Short mmCIF file of C-alpha atoms in Angstrom, two decimals:
data_model
loop_
_atom_site.label_atom_id
_atom_site.label_comp_id
_atom_site.label_asym_id
_atom_site.label_seq_id
_atom_site.Cartn_x
_atom_site.Cartn_y
_atom_site.Cartn_z
CA GLN A 1 10.95 -16.96 1.70
CA VAL A 2 11.49 -13.25 1.35
CA GLN A 3 9.85 -10.88 3.83
CA LEU A 4 8.15 -7.81 2.39
CA VAL A 5 7.09 -4.47 3.88
CA GLY A 6 4.99 -2.15 1.76
CA SER A 7 4.62 1.57 2.34
CA GLY A 8 3.71 4.86 0.72
CA GLY A 9 -0.07 4.79 0.73
CA GLY A 10 -2.20 7.72 1.77
CA LEU A 11 -5.07 10.04 0.90
CA VAL A 12 -4.84 11.96 -2.37
CA GLN A 13 -7.25 13.94 -4.52
CA PRO A 14 -8.29 12.67 -7.97
CA GLY A 15 -5.56 13.45 -10.48
CA GLY A 16 -2.89 13.37 -7.80
CA SER A 17 0.11 11.11 -7.34
CA LEU A 18 1.52 8.68 -4.80
CA ARG A 19 4.59 6.47 -4.75
CA LEU A 20 4.38 3.00 -3.26
CA SER A 21 7.50 1.23 -2.04
CA CYS A 22 8.27 -2.32 -0.98
CA ALA A 23 11.34 -3.32 1.04
CA ALA A 24 12.51 -6.92 1.03
CA SER A 25 14.61 -8.93 3.45
CA GLY A 26 15.53 -12.57 3.89
CA ARG A 27 16.16 -14.60 0.76
CA THR A 28 17.96 -13.12 -2.24
CA PHE A 29 15.65 -10.46 -3.62
CA GLY A 30 17.02 -10.85 -7.13
CA ASN A 31 15.75 -14.43 -7.31
CA TYR A 32 12.13 -13.25 -7.31
CA ALA A 33 9.77 -11.58 -9.68
CA MET A 34 7.79 -8.89 -7.87
CA GLY A 35 4.29 -7.59 -8.19
CA TRP A 36 1.59 -5.31 -6.84
CA PHE A 37 -1.98 -6.39 -6.24
CA ARG A 38 -4.88 -4.45 -4.77
CA GLN A 39 -8.16 -5.17 -3.06
CA ALA A 40 -11.00 -2.70 -2.79
CA PRO A 41 -13.80 -3.09 -0.21
CA GLY A 42 -16.23 -5.79 -1.27
CA LYS A 43 -14.12 -6.82 -4.25
CA GLU A 44 -11.66 -9.59 -4.98
CA ARG A 45 -7.94 -8.96 -5.02
CA GLU A 46 -6.75 -7.95 -8.48
CA PHE A 47 -3.46 -7.74 -10.31
CA VAL A 48 -1.94 -4.29 -10.77
CA ALA A 49 1.63 -4.70 -12.06
CA SER A 50 4.59 -7.06 -12.05
CA ILE A 51 8.29 -7.01 -12.91
CA SER A 52 10.68 -9.84 -13.73
CA TRP A 53 13.60 -10.80 -11.51
CA ASN A 54 16.06 -8.61 -13.44
CA GLY A 55 13.67 -5.77 -14.26
CA ASP A 56 13.74 -6.41 -18.00
CA THR A 57 10.06 -7.27 -18.32
CA THR A 58 7.00 -5.62 -16.84
CA ASP A 59 3.26 -6.25 -17.06
CA TYR A 60 0.35 -4.01 -16.13
CA ALA A 61 -3.38 -4.26 -15.71
CA ASP A 62 -5.13 -2.36 -18.49
CA SER A 63 -6.71 -0.07 -15.92
CA VAL A 64 -3.34 1.34 -14.80
CA LYS A 65 -1.29 1.30 -18.02
CA GLY A 66 0.28 4.67 -18.68
CA ARG A 67 -0.39 5.86 -15.12
CA PHE A 68 1.58 3.46 -12.89
CA THR A 69 5.23 2.48 -13.36
CA ILE A 70 6.82 -0.49 -11.58
CA SER A 71 10.56 -0.65 -10.99
CA ARG A 72 13.04 -2.47 -8.77
CA ASP A 73 16.54 -2.05 -7.36
CA ASN A 74 18.24 -5.41 -6.73
CA VAL A 75 21.11 -3.74 -4.89
CA LYS A 76 18.86 -1.96 -2.38
CA ASN A 77 16.32 -4.85 -2.29
CA THR A 78 13.45 -2.52 -3.02
CA MET A 79 10.58 -2.13 -5.45
CA ALA A 80 8.71 1.06 -6.22
CA MET A 81 5.60 2.09 -8.10
CA PRO A 82 4.89 5.77 -8.75
CA MET A 83 1.18 6.23 -9.42
CA ASP A 84 0.02 9.26 -11.39
CA SER A 85 -3.38 10.57 -12.47
CA LEU A 86 -5.03 8.68 -9.66
CA LYS A 87 -8.75 7.99 -9.87
CA PRO A 88 -11.32 7.19 -7.17
CA GLU A 89 -11.49 3.64 -8.54
CA ASP A 90 -7.83 3.19 -7.61
CA THR A 91 -8.87 3.26 -3.95
CA ALA A 92 -7.80 -0.04 -2.37
CA ILE A 93 -5.32 -1.75 -0.12
CA TYR A 94 -2.19 -2.36 -2.15
CA TYR A 95 -0.05 -5.42 -1.51
CA CYS A 96 3.47 -6.11 -2.74
CA ALA A 97 4.29 -9.73 -3.47
CA ALA A 98 7.19 -11.93 -4.55
CA SER A 99 7.18 -14.89 -6.95
CA ALA A 100 9.90 -17.53 -7.28
CA ILE A 101 8.74 -18.05 -10.87
CA ARG A 102 10.91 -14.98 -11.69
CA ILE A 103 9.00 -13.86 -14.77
CA ALA A 104 6.56 -10.95 -14.81
CA THR A 105 3.34 -12.80 -14.09
CA LYS A 106 -0.15 -11.58 -13.23
CA THR A 107 -1.33 -14.79 -11.57
CA SER A 108 -1.68 -14.25 -7.84
CA ARG A 109 -1.25 -17.94 -6.93
CA GLU A 110 2.29 -17.75 -8.31
CA PHE A 111 3.23 -15.22 -5.62
CA THR A 112 4.25 -16.90 -2.38
CA SER A 113 5.35 -13.97 -0.20
CA TRP A 114 3.10 -11.00 0.58
CA GLY A 115 3.53 -7.69 2.33
CA GLN A 116 1.09 -6.37 4.91
CA GLY A 117 -0.70 -3.94 2.60
CA THR A 118 -0.83 -0.16 2.40
CA GLN A 119 -4.03 1.84 2.02
CA VAL A 120 -4.49 4.14 -0.98
CA THR A 121 -7.53 6.42 -0.91
CA VAL A 122 -8.36 8.69 -3.83
CA SER A 123 -11.07 11.14 -2.88
CA SER A 124 -11.90 14.82 -3.04
#
């Protein structure tokens, strides 16, 4: 499996921006679709965004469309997600994940490798 390390979280005011990153090592990064999920306190983990193995296809949760952008670099083995116009309801632990299915999927059970999570807090 591929090993993932997420980073880039922090505290930001409503309307601000953050950029999450995910670094991969181990198996060939380009063999995997990648995704971001998040979990807020007291809530279930939810899909945020995903990108196909070659970056041609992306998918987003309705709640983040137009504000978050997922991308990947298969040479540097990294994935990134700039987040703009952040809202308090975006507060959560964000997890990067890898799926051998290779297509841009939003189904968490199809992701078999997970990063450790990075905290995003949106508050004034």
